[in-house]
JSON list of C-alpha atoms in Angstrom, two decimals:
[
{"chain": "D", "resi": 23, "resn": "UNK", "atom": "CA", "xyz": [-57.44, 70.19, -15.12]},
{"chain": "D", "resi": 24, "resn": "UNK", "atom": "CA", "xyz": [-55.11, 69.13, -12.08]},
{"chain": "D", "resi": 25, "resn": "UNK", "atom": "CA", "xyz": [-56.88, 66.90, -10.33]},
{"chain": "D", "resi": 26, "resn": "UNK", "atom": "CA", "xyz": [-60.33, 68.23, -10.74]},
{"chain": "D", "resi": 27, "resn": "UNK", "atom": "CA", "xyz": [-62.57, 66.03, -13.43]},
{"chain": "D", "resi": 28, "resn": "UNK", "atom": "CA", "xyz": [-65.12, 67.43, -15.82]},
{"chain": "D", "resi": 29, "resn": "UNK", "atom": "CA", "xyz": [-67.58, 65.55, -17.77]},
{"chain": "D", "resi": 30, "resn": "UNK", "atom": "CA", "xyz": [-68.25, 67.51, -21.27]},
{"chain": "D", "resi": 31, "resn": "UNK", "atom": "CA", "xyz": [-70.52, 64.79, -22.96]},
{"chain": "D", "resi": 32, "resn": "UNK", "atom": "CA", "xyz": [-72.90, 67.33, -23.92]},
{"chain": "D", "resi": 33, "resn": "UNK", "atom": "CA", "xyz": [-70.48, 69.87, -25.40]},
{"chain": "D", "resi": 34, "resn": "UNK", "atom": "CA", "xyz": [-68.26, 67.48, -27.36]},
{"chain": "D", "resi": 35, "resn": "UNK", "atom": "CA", "xyz": [-70.42, 68.09, -30.74]},
{"chain": "D", "resi": 36, "resn": "UNK", "atom": "CA", "xyz": [-70.33, 71.90, -30.21]},
{"chain": "D", "resi": 37, "resn": "UNK", "atom": "CA", "xyz": [-66.55, 71.91, -29.62]},
{"chain": "D", "resi": 38, "resn": "UNK", "atom": "CA", "xyz": [-65.44, 74.45, -32.37]},
{"chain": "D", "resi": 39, "resn": "UNK", "atom": "CA", "xyz": [-62.07, 72.03, -32.95]},
{"chain": "D", "resi": 40, "resn": "UNK", "atom": "CA", "xyz": [-64.16, 69.14, -33.47]},
{"chain": "D", "resi": 41, "resn": "UNK", "atom": "CA", "xyz": [-65.29, 66.36, -31.51]},
{"chain": "D", "resi": 42, "resn": "UNK", "atom": "CA", "xyz": [-61.96, 64.34, -32.07]},
{"chain": "D", "resi": 43, "resn": "UNK", "atom": "CA", "xyz": [-59.66, 66.56, -30.50]},
{"chain": "D", "resi": 44, "resn": "UNK", "atom": "CA", "xyz": [-61.95, 66.47, -27.25]},
{"chain": "D", "resi": 45, "resn": "UNK", "atom": "CA", "xyz": [-61.91, 62.72, -27.35]},
{"chain": "D", "resi": 46, "resn": "UNK", "atom": "CA", "xyz": [-58.52, 62.77, -27.65]},
{"chain": "D", "resi": 47, "resn": "UNK", "atom": "CA", "xyz": [-57.77, 64.42, -24.20]},
{"chain": "D", "resi": 48, "resn": "UNK", "atom": "CA", "xyz": [-60.43, 62.09, -22.73]},
{"chain": "D", "resi": 49, "resn": "UNK", "atom": "CA", "xyz": [-59.05, 60.94, -19.29]},
{"chain": "D", "resi": 50, "resn": "UNK", "atom": "CA", "xyz": [-55.98, 63.36, -19.38]},
{"chain": "D", "resi": 51, "resn": "UNK", "atom": "CA", "xyz": [-54.96, 66.63, -17.84]},
{"chain": "D", "resi": 52, "resn": "UNK", "atom": "CA", "xyz": [-55.77, 69.46, -20.30]},
{"chain": "D", "resi": 53, "resn": "UNK", "atom": "CA", "xyz": [-54.30, 72.35, -18.34]},
{"chain": "D", "resi": 54, "resn": "UNK", "atom": "CA", "xyz": [-51.51, 72.64, -20.63]},
{"chain": "D", "resi": 55, "resn": "UNK", "atom": "CA", "xyz": [-53.49, 72.36, -24.00]},
{"chain": "D", "resi": 56, "resn": "UNK", "atom": "CA", "xyz": [-55.93, 74.82, -23.19]},
{"chain": "D", "resi": 57, "resn": "UNK", "atom": "CA", "xyz": [-52.88, 77.48, -23.01]},
{"chain": "D", "resi": 58, "resn": "UNK", "atom": "CA", "xyz": [-50.99, 76.34, -25.91]},
{"chain": "D", "resi": 59, "resn": "UNK", "atom": "CA", "xyz": [-50.92, 79.03, -28.38]},
{"chain": "D", "resi": 60, "resn": "UNK", "atom": "CA", "xyz": [-49.62, 76.83, -31.03]},
{"chain": "D", "resi": 61, "resn": "UNK", "atom": "CA", "xyz": [-53.07, 74.74, -30.88]},
{"chain": "D", "resi": 62, "resn": "UNK", "atom": "CA", "xyz": [-55.09, 77.34, -29.66]},
{"chain": "D", "resi": 63, "resn": "UNK", "atom": "CA", "xyz": [-55.36, 79.63, -26.45]},
{"chain": "D", "resi": 64, "resn": "UNK", "atom": "CA", "xyz": [-58.69, 79.12, -25.06]},
{"chain": "D", "resi": 65, "resn": "UNK", "atom": "CA", "xyz": [-61.02, 81.95, -24.14]},
{"chain": "D", "resi": 66, "resn": "UNK", "atom": "CA", "xyz": [-62.77, 82.61, -20.89]},
{"chain": "D", "resi": 67, "resn": "UNK", "atom": "CA", "xyz": [-66.00, 81.17, -22.33]},
{"chain": "D", "resi": 68, "resn": "UNK", "atom": "CA", "xyz": [-64.45, 78.03, -22.84]},
{"chain": "D", "resi": 69, "resn": "UNK", "atom": "CA", "xyz": [-63.17, 77.62, -19.19]},
{"chain": "D", "resi": 70, "resn": "UNK", "atom": "CA", "xyz": [-66.82, 78.73, -18.35]},
{"chain": "D", "resi": 71, "resn": "UNK", "atom": "CA", "xyz": [-68.30, 75.62, -20.05]},
{"chain": "D", "resi": 72, "resn": "UNK", "atom": "CA", "xyz": [-65.74, 73.96, -17.92]},
{"chain": "D", "resi": 73, "resn": "UNK", "atom": "CA", "xyz": [-66.91, 75.00, -14.70]},
{"chain": "D", "resi": 74, "resn": "UNK", "atom": "CA", "xyz": [-70.44, 74.20, -15.45]},
{"chain": "D", "resi": 75, "resn": "UNK", "atom": "CA", "xyz": [-69.42, 70.73, -16.53]},
{"chain": "D", "resi": 76, "resn": "UNK", "atom": "CA", "xyz": [-67.16, 70.11, -13.06]},
{"chain": "D", "resi": 77, "resn": "UNK", "atom": "CA", "xyz": [-68.40, 66.99, -11.45]},
{"chain": "D", "resi": 78, "resn": "UNK", "atom": "CA", "xyz": [-65.45, 66.11, -8.77]},
{"chain": "D", "resi": 79, "resn": "UNK", "atom": "CA", "xyz": [-62.00, 65.21, -7.93]},
{"chain": "D", "resi": 80, "resn": "UNK", "atom": "CA", "xyz": [-59.43, 62.45, -9.21]},
{"chain": "D", "resi": 81, "resn": "UNK", "atom": "CA", "xyz": [-59.24, 60.26, -6.12]},
{"chain": "D", "resi": 82, "resn": "UNK", "atom": "CA", "xyz": [-55.62, 60.58, -5.52]},
{"chain": "D", "resi": 83, "resn": "UNK", "atom": "CA", "xyz": [-53.44, 58.66, -3.11]},
{"chain": "D", "resi": 84, "resn": "UNK", "atom": "CA", "xyz": [-53.05, 61.81, -1.10]},
{"chain": "D", "resi": 85, "resn": "UNK", "atom": "CA", "xyz": [-56.81, 62.61, -1.18]},
{"chain": "D", "resi": 86, "resn": "UNK", "atom": "CA", "xyz": [-57.78, 59.08, 0.16]},
{"chain": "D", "resi": 87, "resn": "UNK", "atom": "CA", "xyz": [-55.26, 59.11, 2.83]},
{"chain": "D", "resi": 88, "resn": "UNK", "atom": "CA", "xyz": [-56.39, 62.74, 3.85]},
{"chain": "D", "resi": 89, "resn": "UNK", "atom": "CA", "xyz": [-60.25, 61.03, 3.61]},
{"chain": "D", "resi": 90, "resn": "UNK", "atom": "CA", "xyz": [-59.35, 58.30, 5.98]},
{"chain": "D", "resi": 91, "resn": "UNK", "atom": "CA", "xyz": [-57.56, 60.54, 8.79]},
{"chain": "D", "resi": 92, "resn": "UNK", "atom": "CA", "xyz": [-60.34, 63.37, 8.75]},
{"chain": "D", "resi": 93, "resn": "UNK", "atom": "CA", "xyz": [-63.04, 63.34, 10.83]},
{"chain": "D", "resi": 94, "resn": "UNK", "atom": "CA", "xyz": [-65.21, 64.67, 8.18]},
{"chain": "D", "resi": 95, "resn": "UNK", "atom": "CA", "xyz": [-64.12, 62.14, 5.08]},
{"chain": "D", "resi": 96, "resn": "UNK", "atom": "CA", "xyz": [-67.53, 63.00, 3.44]},
{"chain": "D", "resi": 97, "resn": "UNK", "atom": "CA", "xyz": [-66.37, 66.73, 2.74]},
{"chain": "D", "resi": 98, "resn": "UNK", "atom": "CA", "xyz": [-63.39, 65.70, 1.11]},
{"chain": "D", "resi": 99, "resn": "UNK", "atom": "CA", "xyz": [-64.54, 62.58, -1.07]},
{"chain": "D", "resi": 100, "resn": "UNK", "atom": "CA", "xyz": [-68.53, 62.94, -0.89]},
{"chain": "D", "resi": 101, "resn": "UNK", "atom": "CA", "xyz": [-68.74, 59.99, -3.54]},
{"chain": "D", "resi": 102, "resn": "UNK", "atom": "CA", "xyz": [-71.60, 57.19, -2.94]},
{"chain": "D", "resi": 103, "resn": "UNK", "atom": "CA", "xyz": [-70.04, 53.95, -2.90]},
{"chain": "D", "resi": 104, "resn": "UNK", "atom": "CA", "xyz": [-71.02, 51.33, -6.02]},
{"chain": "D", "resi": 105, "resn": "UNK", "atom": "CA", "xyz": [-73.10, 48.38, -5.71]},
{"chain": "D", "resi": 106, "resn": "UNK", "atom": "CA", "xyz": [-69.95, 45.98, -5.43]},
{"chain": "D", "resi": 107, "resn": "UNK", "atom": "CA", "xyz": [-68.30, 48.49, -2.66]},
{"chain": "D", "resi": 108, "resn": "UNK", "atom": "CA", "xyz": [-71.72, 48.15, -0.82]},
{"chain": "D", "resi": 109, "resn": "UNK", "atom": "CA", "xyz": [-71.27, 44.48, -0.79]},
{"chain": "D", "resi": 110, "resn": "UNK", "atom": "CA", "xyz": [-67.71, 44.67, 0.05]},
{"chain": "D", "resi": 111, "resn": "UNK", "atom": "CA", "xyz": [-68.45, 47.24, 3.09]},
{"chain": "D", "resi": 112, "resn": "UNK", "atom": "CA", "xyz": [-71.05, 44.72, 4.14]},
{"chain": "D", "resi": 113, "resn": "UNK", "atom": "CA", "xyz": [-68.31, 41.79, 3.97]},
{"chain": "D", "resi": 114, "resn": "UNK", "atom": "CA", "xyz": [-65.88, 44.04, 5.90]},
{"chain": "D", "resi": 115, "resn": "UNK", "atom": "CA", "xyz": [-68.46, 44.50, 8.70]},
{"chain": "D", "resi": 116, "resn": "UNK", "atom": "CA", "xyz": [-69.49, 48.02, 8.16]},
{"chain": "D", "resi": 117, "resn": "UNK", "atom": "CA", "xyz": [-73.41, 48.42, 9.32]},
{"chain": "D", "resi": 118, "resn": "UNK", "atom": "CA", "xyz": [-75.55, 49.33, 6.48]},
{"chain": "D", "resi": 119, "resn": "UNK", "atom": "CA", "xyz": [-72.52, 49.29, 3.89]},
{"chain": "D", "resi": 120, "resn": "UNK", "atom": "CA", "xyz": [-71.31, 52.51, 5.26]},
{"chain": "D", "resi": 121, "resn": "UNK", "atom": "CA", "xyz": [-67.61, 52.90, 5.20]},
{"chain": "D", "resi": 122, "resn": "UNK", "atom": "CA", "xyz": [-65.95, 52.81, 8.56]},
{"chain": "D", "resi": 123, "resn": "UNK", "atom": "CA", "xyz": [-62.92, 55.06, 8.69]},
{"chain": "D", "resi": 124, "resn": "UNK", "atom": "CA", "xyz": [-59.79, 53.37, 10.38]},
{"chain": "D", "resi": 125, "resn": "UNK", "atom": "CA", "xyz": [-58.57, 56.51, 12.02]},
{"chain": "D", "resi": 126, "resn": "UNK", "atom": "CA", "xyz": [-61.66, 56.87, 14.34]},
{"chain": "D", "resi": 127, "resn": "UNK", "atom": "CA", "xyz": [-63.77, 53.51, 13.79]},
{"chain": "D", "resi": 128, "resn": "UNK", "atom": "CA", "xyz": [-66.80, 55.76, 12.97]},
{"chain": "D", "resi": 129, "resn": "UNK", "atom": "CA", "xyz": [-68.44, 56.04, 9.65]},
{"chain": "D", "resi": 130, "resn": "UNK", "atom": "CA", "xyz": [-70.21, 59.47, 10.36]},
{"chain": "D", "resi": 131, "resn": "UNK", "atom": "CA", "xyz": [-70.77, 62.63, 12.41]},
{"chain": "D", "resi": 132, "resn": "UNK", "atom": "CA", "xyz": [-74.03, 60.95, 14.12]},
{"chain": "D", "resi": 133, "resn": "UNK", "atom": "CA", "xyz": [-71.51, 58.05, 15.26]},
{"chain": "D", "resi": 134, "resn": "UNK", "atom": "CA", "xyz": [-70.46, 60.35, 17.96]},
{"chain": "D", "resi": 135, "resn": "UNK", "atom": "CA", "xyz": [-73.68, 60.29, 20.08]},
{"chain": "D", "resi": 136, "resn": "UNK", "atom": "CA", "xyz": [-73.64, 56.65, 20.31]},
{"chain": "D", "resi": 137, "resn": "UNK", "atom": "CA", "xyz": [-72.68, 55.04, 23.36]},
{"chain": "D", "resi": 138, "resn": "UNK", "atom": "CA", "xyz": [-69.37, 52.95, 23.33]},
{"chain": "D", "resi": 139, "resn": "UNK", "atom": "CA", "xyz": [-69.50, 49.26, 23.85]},
{"chain": "D", "resi": 140, "resn": "UNK", "atom": "CA", "xyz": [-66.96, 49.05, 26.38]},
{"chain": "D", "resi": 141, "resn": "UNK", "atom": "CA", "xyz": [-66.68, 45.12, 26.41]},
{"chain": "D", "resi": 142, "resn": "UNK", "atom": "CA", "xyz": [-66.07, 44.72, 22.80]},
{"chain": "D", "resi": 143, "resn": "UNK", "atom": "CA", "xyz": [-63.92, 47.98, 22.55]},
{"chain": "D", "resi": 144, "resn": "UNK", "atom": "CA", "xyz": [-61.67, 46.40, 25.07]},
{"chain": "D", "resi": 145, "resn": "UNK", "atom": "CA", "xyz": [-61.78, 43.25, 23.29]},
{"chain": "D", "resi": 146, "resn": "UNK", "atom": "CA", "xyz": [-60.98, 44.60, 19.88]},
{"chain": "D", "resi": 147, "resn": "UNK", "atom": "CA", "xyz": [-58.30, 47.12, 20.57]},
{"chain": "D", "resi": 148, "resn": "UNK", "atom": "CA", "xyz": [-56.74, 45.77, 23.80]},
{"chain": "D", "resi": 149, "resn": "UNK", "atom": "CA", "xyz": [-56.23, 49.11, 24.79]},
{"chain": "D", "resi": 150, "resn": "UNK", "atom": "CA", "xyz": [-58.27, 50.44, 28.54]},
{"chain": "D", "resi": 151, "resn": "UNK", "atom": "CA", "xyz": [-61.07, 48.73, 30.03]},
{"chain": "D", "resi": 152, "resn": "UNK", "atom": "CA", "xyz": [-63.47, 51.79, 30.53]},
{"chain": "D", "resi": 153, "resn": "UNK", "atom": "CA", "xyz": [-65.14, 49.68, 33.13]},
{"chain": "D", "resi": 154, "resn": "UNK", "atom": "CA", "xyz": [-62.27, 49.83, 35.42]},
{"chain": "D", "resi": 155, "resn": "UNK", "atom": "CA", "xyz": [-60.12, 52.55, 36.80]},
{"chain": "D", "resi": 156, "resn": "UNK", "atom": "CA", "xyz": [-57.67, 53.96, 34.12]},
{"chain": "D", "resi": 157, "resn": "UNK", "atom": "CA", "xyz": [-54.76, 55.12, 35.95]},
{"chain": "D", "resi": 158, "resn": "UNK", "atom": "CA", "xyz": [-53.21, 52.16, 36.79]},
{"chain": "D", "resi": 159, "resn": "UNK", "atom": "CA", "xyz": [-54.20, 50.73, 33.39]},
{"chain": "D", "resi": 160, "resn": "UNK", "atom": "CA", "xyz": [-52.29, 53.43, 31.78]},
{"chain": "D", "resi": 161, "resn": "UNK", "atom": "CA", "xyz": [-49.19, 53.38, 34.05]},
{"chain": "D", "resi": 162, "resn": "UNK", "atom": "CA", "xyz": [-48.74, 49.81, 33.52]},
{"chain": "D", "resi": 163, "resn": "UNK", "atom": "CA", "xyz": [-49.94, 49.52, 30.16]},
{"chain": "D", "resi": 164, "resn": "UNK", "atom": "CA", "xyz": [-46.45, 49.39, 28.37]},
{"chain": "D", "resi": 165, "resn": "UNK", "atom": "CA", "xyz": [-48.36, 50.75, 25.10]},
{"chain": "D", "resi": 166, "resn": "UNK", "atom": "CA", "xyz": [-45.98, 51.73, 22.40]},
{"chain": "D", "resi": 167, "resn": "UNK", "atom": "CA", "xyz": [-46.03, 55.78, 21.76]},
{"chain": "D", "resi": 168, "resn": "UNK", "atom": "CA", "xyz": [-47.42, 54.70, 18.23]},
{"chain": "D", "resi": 169, "resn": "UNK", "atom": "CA", "xyz": [-50.21, 52.31, 19.48]},
{"chain": "D", "resi": 170, "resn": "UNK", "atom": "CA", "xyz": [-50.99, 54.91, 22.19]},
{"chain": "D", "resi": 171, "resn": "UNK", "atom": "CA", "xyz": [-51.40, 57.79, 20.11]},
{"chain": "D", "resi": 172, "resn": "UNK", "atom": "CA", "xyz": [-53.63, 55.85, 17.78]},
{"chain": "D", "resi": 173, "resn": "UNK", "atom": "CA", "xyz": [-55.95, 54.70, 20.57]},
{"chain": "D", "resi": 174, "resn": "UNK", "atom": "CA", "xyz": [-56.33, 58.19, 22.26]},
{"chain": "D", "resi": 175, "resn": "UNK", "atom": "CA", "xyz": [-57.42, 59.92, 19.12]},
{"chain": "D", "resi": 176, "resn": "UNK", "atom": "CA", "xyz": [-60.08, 57.03, 18.56]},
{"chain": "D", "resi": 177, "resn": "UNK", "atom": "CA", "xyz": [-63.55, 58.66, 20.26]},
{"chain": "D", "resi": 178, "resn": "UNK", "atom": "CA", "xyz": [-65.13, 56.67, 22.64]},
{"chain": "D", "resi": 179, "resn": "UNK", "atom": "CA", "xyz": [-68.32, 57.55, 24.77]},
{"chain": "D", "resi": 180, "resn": "UNK", "atom": "CA", "xyz": [-68.80, 56.58, 28.35]},
{"chain": "D", "resi": 181, "resn": "UNK", "atom": "CA", "xyz": [-72.24, 55.86, 29.77]},
{"chain": "D", "resi": 182, "resn": "UNK", "atom": "CA", "xyz": [-74.66, 58.74, 29.53]},
{"chain": "D", "resi": 183, "resn": "UNK", "atom": "CA", "xyz": [-71.64, 60.97, 28.48]},
{"chain": "D", "resi": 184, "resn": "UNK", "atom": "CA", "xyz": [-70.26, 60.51, 32.19]},
{"chain": "D", "resi": 185, "resn": "UNK", "atom": "CA", "xyz": [-66.29, 60.38, 32.81]},
{"chain": "D", "resi": 186, "resn": "UNK", "atom": "CA", "xyz": [-65.15, 56.85, 32.94]},
{"chain": "D", "resi": 187, "resn": "UNK", "atom": "CA", "xyz": [-63.38, 56.33, 36.54]},
{"chain": "D", "resi": 188, "resn": "UNK", "atom": "CA", "xyz": [-59.94, 57.28, 36.78]},
{"chain": "D", "resi": 189, "resn": "UNK", "atom": "CA", "xyz": [-58.99, 56.30, 40.58]},
{"chain": "D", "resi": 190, "resn": "UNK", "atom": "CA", "xyz": [-61.63, 53.76, 41.41]},
{"chain": "D", "resi": 191, "resn": "UNK", "atom": "CA", "xyz": [-61.50, 54.97, 45.34]},
{"chain": "D", "resi": 192, "resn": "UNK", "atom": "CA", "xyz": [-62.19, 57.66, 47.68]},
{"chain": "D", "resi": 193, "resn": "UNK", "atom": "CA", "xyz": [-60.12, 59.77, 45.34]},
{"chain": "D", "resi": 194, "resn": "UNK", "atom": "CA", "xyz": [-62.57, 59.64, 42.36]},
{"chain": "D", "resi": 195, "resn": "UNK", "atom": "CA", "xyz": [-64.53, 62.83, 43.49]},
{"chain": "D", "resi": 196, "resn": "UNK", "atom": "CA", "xyz": [-61.28, 64.96, 42.99]},
{"chain": "D", "resi": 197, "resn": "UNK", "atom": "CA", "xyz": [-61.30, 63.85, 39.47]},
{"chain": "D", "resi": 198, "resn": "UNK", "atom": "CA", "xyz": [-64.89, 65.29, 38.56]},
{"chain": "D", "resi": 199, "resn": "UNK", "atom": "CA", "xyz": [-64.65, 69.36, 39.52]},
{"chain": "D", "resi": 200, "resn": "UNK", "atom": "CA", "xyz": [-68.03, 71.39, 38.65]},
{"chain": "D", "resi": 201, "resn": "UNK", "atom": "CA", "xyz": [-67.27, 74.48, 36.85]},
{"chain": "D", "resi": 202, "resn": "UNK", "atom": "CA", "xyz": [-68.16, 76.75, 39.94]},
{"chain": "D", "resi": 203, "resn": "UNK", "atom": "CA", "xyz": [-65.65, 74.95, 42.24]},
{"chain": "D", "resi": 204, "resn": "UNK", "atom": "CA", "xyz": [-62.64, 76.78, 40.18]},
{"chain": "D", "resi": 205, "resn": "UNK", "atom": "CA", "xyz": [-63.56, 80.60, 40.49]},
{"chain": "D", "resi": 206, "resn": "UNK", "atom": "CA", "xyz": [-64.70, 79.73, 44.36]},
{"chain": "D", "resi": 207, "resn": "UNK", "atom": "CA", "xyz": [-61.16, 78.75, 45.26]},
{"chain": "D", "resi": 208, "resn": "UNK", "atom": "CA", "xyz": [-59.37, 80.52, 43.32]},
{"chain": "D", "resi": 209, "resn": "UNK", "atom": "CA", "xyz": [-61.00, 84.44, 43.09]},
{"chain": "D", "resi": 210, "resn": "UNK", "atom": "CA", "xyz": [-60.58, 84.77, 47.01]},
{"chain": "D", "resi": 211, "resn": "UNK", "atom": "CA", "xyz": [-56.69, 84.46, 46.70]},
{"chain": "D", "resi": 212, "resn": "UNK", "atom": "CA", "xyz": [-56.68, 86.49, 43.45]},
{"chain": "D", "resi": 213, "resn": "UNK", "atom": "CA", "xyz": [-58.55, 89.18, 44.93]},
{"chain": "D", "resi": 214, "resn": "UNK", "atom": "CA", "xyz": [-56.47, 89.16, 48.16]},
{"chain": "D", "resi": 215, "resn": "UNK", "atom": "CA", "xyz": [-53.27, 89.07, 46.00]},
{"chain": "D", "resi": 216, "resn": "UNK", "atom": "CA", "xyz": [-54.46, 92.23, 44.01]},
{"chain": "D", "resi": 217, "resn": "UNK", "atom": "CA", "xyz": [-55.33, 94.15, 47.04]},
{"chain": "D", "resi": 218, "resn": "UNK", "atom": "CA", "xyz": [-51.93, 93.29, 48.71]},
{"chain": "D", "resi": 219, "resn": "UNK", "atom": "CA", "xyz": [-50.40, 94.50, 45.38]},
{"chain": "D", "resi": 220, "resn": "UNK", "atom": "CA", "xyz": [-51.89, 97.70, 45.47]},
{"chain": "D", "resi": 221, "resn": "UNK", "atom": "CA", "xyz": [-50.04, 98.77, 48.46]},
{"chain": "D", "resi": 222, "resn": "UNK", "atom": "CA", "xyz": [-46.86, 99.02, 46.35]},
{"chain": "D", "resi": 223, "resn": "UNK", "atom": "CA", "xyz": [-48.16, 100.61, 43.09]},
{"chain": "D", "resi": 224, "resn": "UNK", "atom": "CA", "xyz": [-48.60, 104.31, 42.60]},
{"chain": "D", "resi": 225, "resn": "UNK", "atom": "CA", "xyz": [-51.93, 104.07, 40.84]},
{"chain": "D", "resi": 226, "resn": "UNK", "atom": "CA", "xyz": [-55.01, 101.92, 39.70]},
{"chain": "D", "resi": 227, "resn": "UNK", "atom": "CA", "xyz": [-53.61, 102.24, 36.11]},
{"chain": "D", "resi": 228, "resn": "UNK", "atom": "CA", "xyz": [-50.18, 100.81, 36.78]},
{"chain": "D", "resi": 229, "resn": "UNK", "atom": "CA", "xyz": [-51.86, 97.80, 39.07]},
{"chain": "D", "resi": 230, "resn": "UNK", "atom": "CA", "xyz": [-54.08, 96.97, 36.05]},
{"chain": "D", "resi": 231, "resn": "UNK", "atom": "CA", "xyz": [-51.32, 97.15, 33.39]},
{"chain": "D", "resi": 232, "resn": "UNK", "atom": "CA", "xyz": [-49.30, 94.95, 35.64]},
{"chain": "D", "resi": 233, "resn": "UNK", "atom": "CA", "xyz": [-52.51, 92.24, 36.36]},
{"chain": "D", "resi": 234, "resn": "UNK", "atom": "CA", "xyz": [-53.05, 92.51, 32.67]},
{"chain": "D", "resi": 235, "resn": "UNK", "atom": "CA", "xyz": [-48.90, 91.63, 31.84]},
{"chain": "D", "resi": 236, "resn": "UNK", "atom": "CA", "xyz": [-49.06, 88.94, 34.50]},
{"chain": "D", "resi": 237, "resn": "UNK", "atom": "CA", "xyz": [-52.39, 87.36, 33.13]},
{"chain": "D", "resi": 238, "resn": "UNK", "atom": "CA", "xyz": [-50.72, 87.54, 29.78]},
{"chain": "D", "resi": 239, "resn": "UNK", "atom": "CA", "xyz": [-47.54, 86.08, 30.73]},
{"chain": "D", "resi": 240, "resn": "UNK", "atom": "CA", "xyz": [-49.42, 83.31, 32.58]},
{"chain": "D", "resi": 241, "resn": "UNK", "atom": "CA", "xyz": [-51.86, 82.51, 29.74]},
{"chain": "D", "resi": 242, "resn": "UNK", "atom": "CA", "xyz": [-48.61, 82.30, 27.08]},
{"chain": "D", "resi": 243, "resn": "UNK", "atom": "CA", "xyz": [-46.61, 80.19, 28.89]},
{"chain": "D", "resi": 244, "resn": "UNK", "atom": "CA", "xyz": [-49.52, 77.48, 29.69]},
{"chain": "D", "resi": 245, "resn": "UNK", "atom": "CA", "xyz": [-50.12, 77.63, 26.04]},
{"chain": "D", "resi": 246, "resn": "UNK", "atom": "CA", "xyz": [-46.51, 76.61, 25.08]},
{"chain": "D", "resi": 247, "resn": "UNK", "atom": "CA", "xyz": [-46.44, 73.98, 27.63]},
{"chain": "D", "resi": 248, "resn": "UNK", "atom": "CA", "xyz": [-49.90, 72.64, 26.51]},
{"chain": "D", "resi": 249, "resn": "UNK", "atom": "CA", "xyz": [-48.80, 72.83, 22.43]},
{"chain": "D", "resi": 250, "resn": "UNK", "atom": "CA", "xyz": [-45.14, 71.74, 22.68]},
{"chain": "D", "resi": 251, "resn": "UNK", "atom": "CA", "xyz": [-45.55, 69.46, 25.66]},
{"chain": "D", "resi": 252, "resn": "UNK", "atom": "CA", "xyz": [-48.98, 67.52, 25.84]},
{"chain": "D", "resi": 253, "resn": "UNK", "atom": "CA", "xyz": [-49.31, 67.84, 21.95]},
{"chain": "D", "resi": 254, "resn": "UNK", "atom": "CA", "xyz": [-45.44, 67.20, 21.17]},
{"chain": "D", "resi": 255, "resn": "UNK", "atom": "CA", "xyz": [-46.41, 64.73, 18.18]},
{"chain": "D", "resi": 256, "resn": "UNK", "atom": "CA", "xyz": [-48.78, 66.88, 16.45]}
]
């Protein structure tokens, strides 16, 4: 029914209308015939038999495209490769006969824990050499928009989970900020600003209301900028 696939082999001999009618609709969509009053409107029991015989989905082009683009393709097309398929995968360089998905260059979630071979990655994709500072490579890279978006969505994992060099000089420490630096820098001026603002307000409730409104407006503006500027093509 639709894109759903059922194996009713065990039910064919028991079909009240005869096995010929079932075989006539083999590999066809039975949605309409099940509802056809001239033929026979099927009962809930018939649909229960189908549900018990459900084995998967038709691999439509849309479904396969979705699987290729997904980071969890195994949840969309949970099918093991055939023997011939395994051989094709091996011939195409897929380790152990496991499919490597074009959008990510990975075959499973476990691949996310593997360190990227930086030399081979650069030779293969000609994108960024993670052994060198990134800023100037991006600035003078001349990458097309399509190529850039394709590459930045391909997971790459630097040595031992560290960050790739951004500046490659004395400015490098500024690109690596421990979490505690942010509140250490910003809490004093925020506290002082709140104290100064209190003098012009009539009550604590009014101060809290303005503080909450300011936090909400800033969060909203930041989200809008992030969503519609930095993720313009998504």
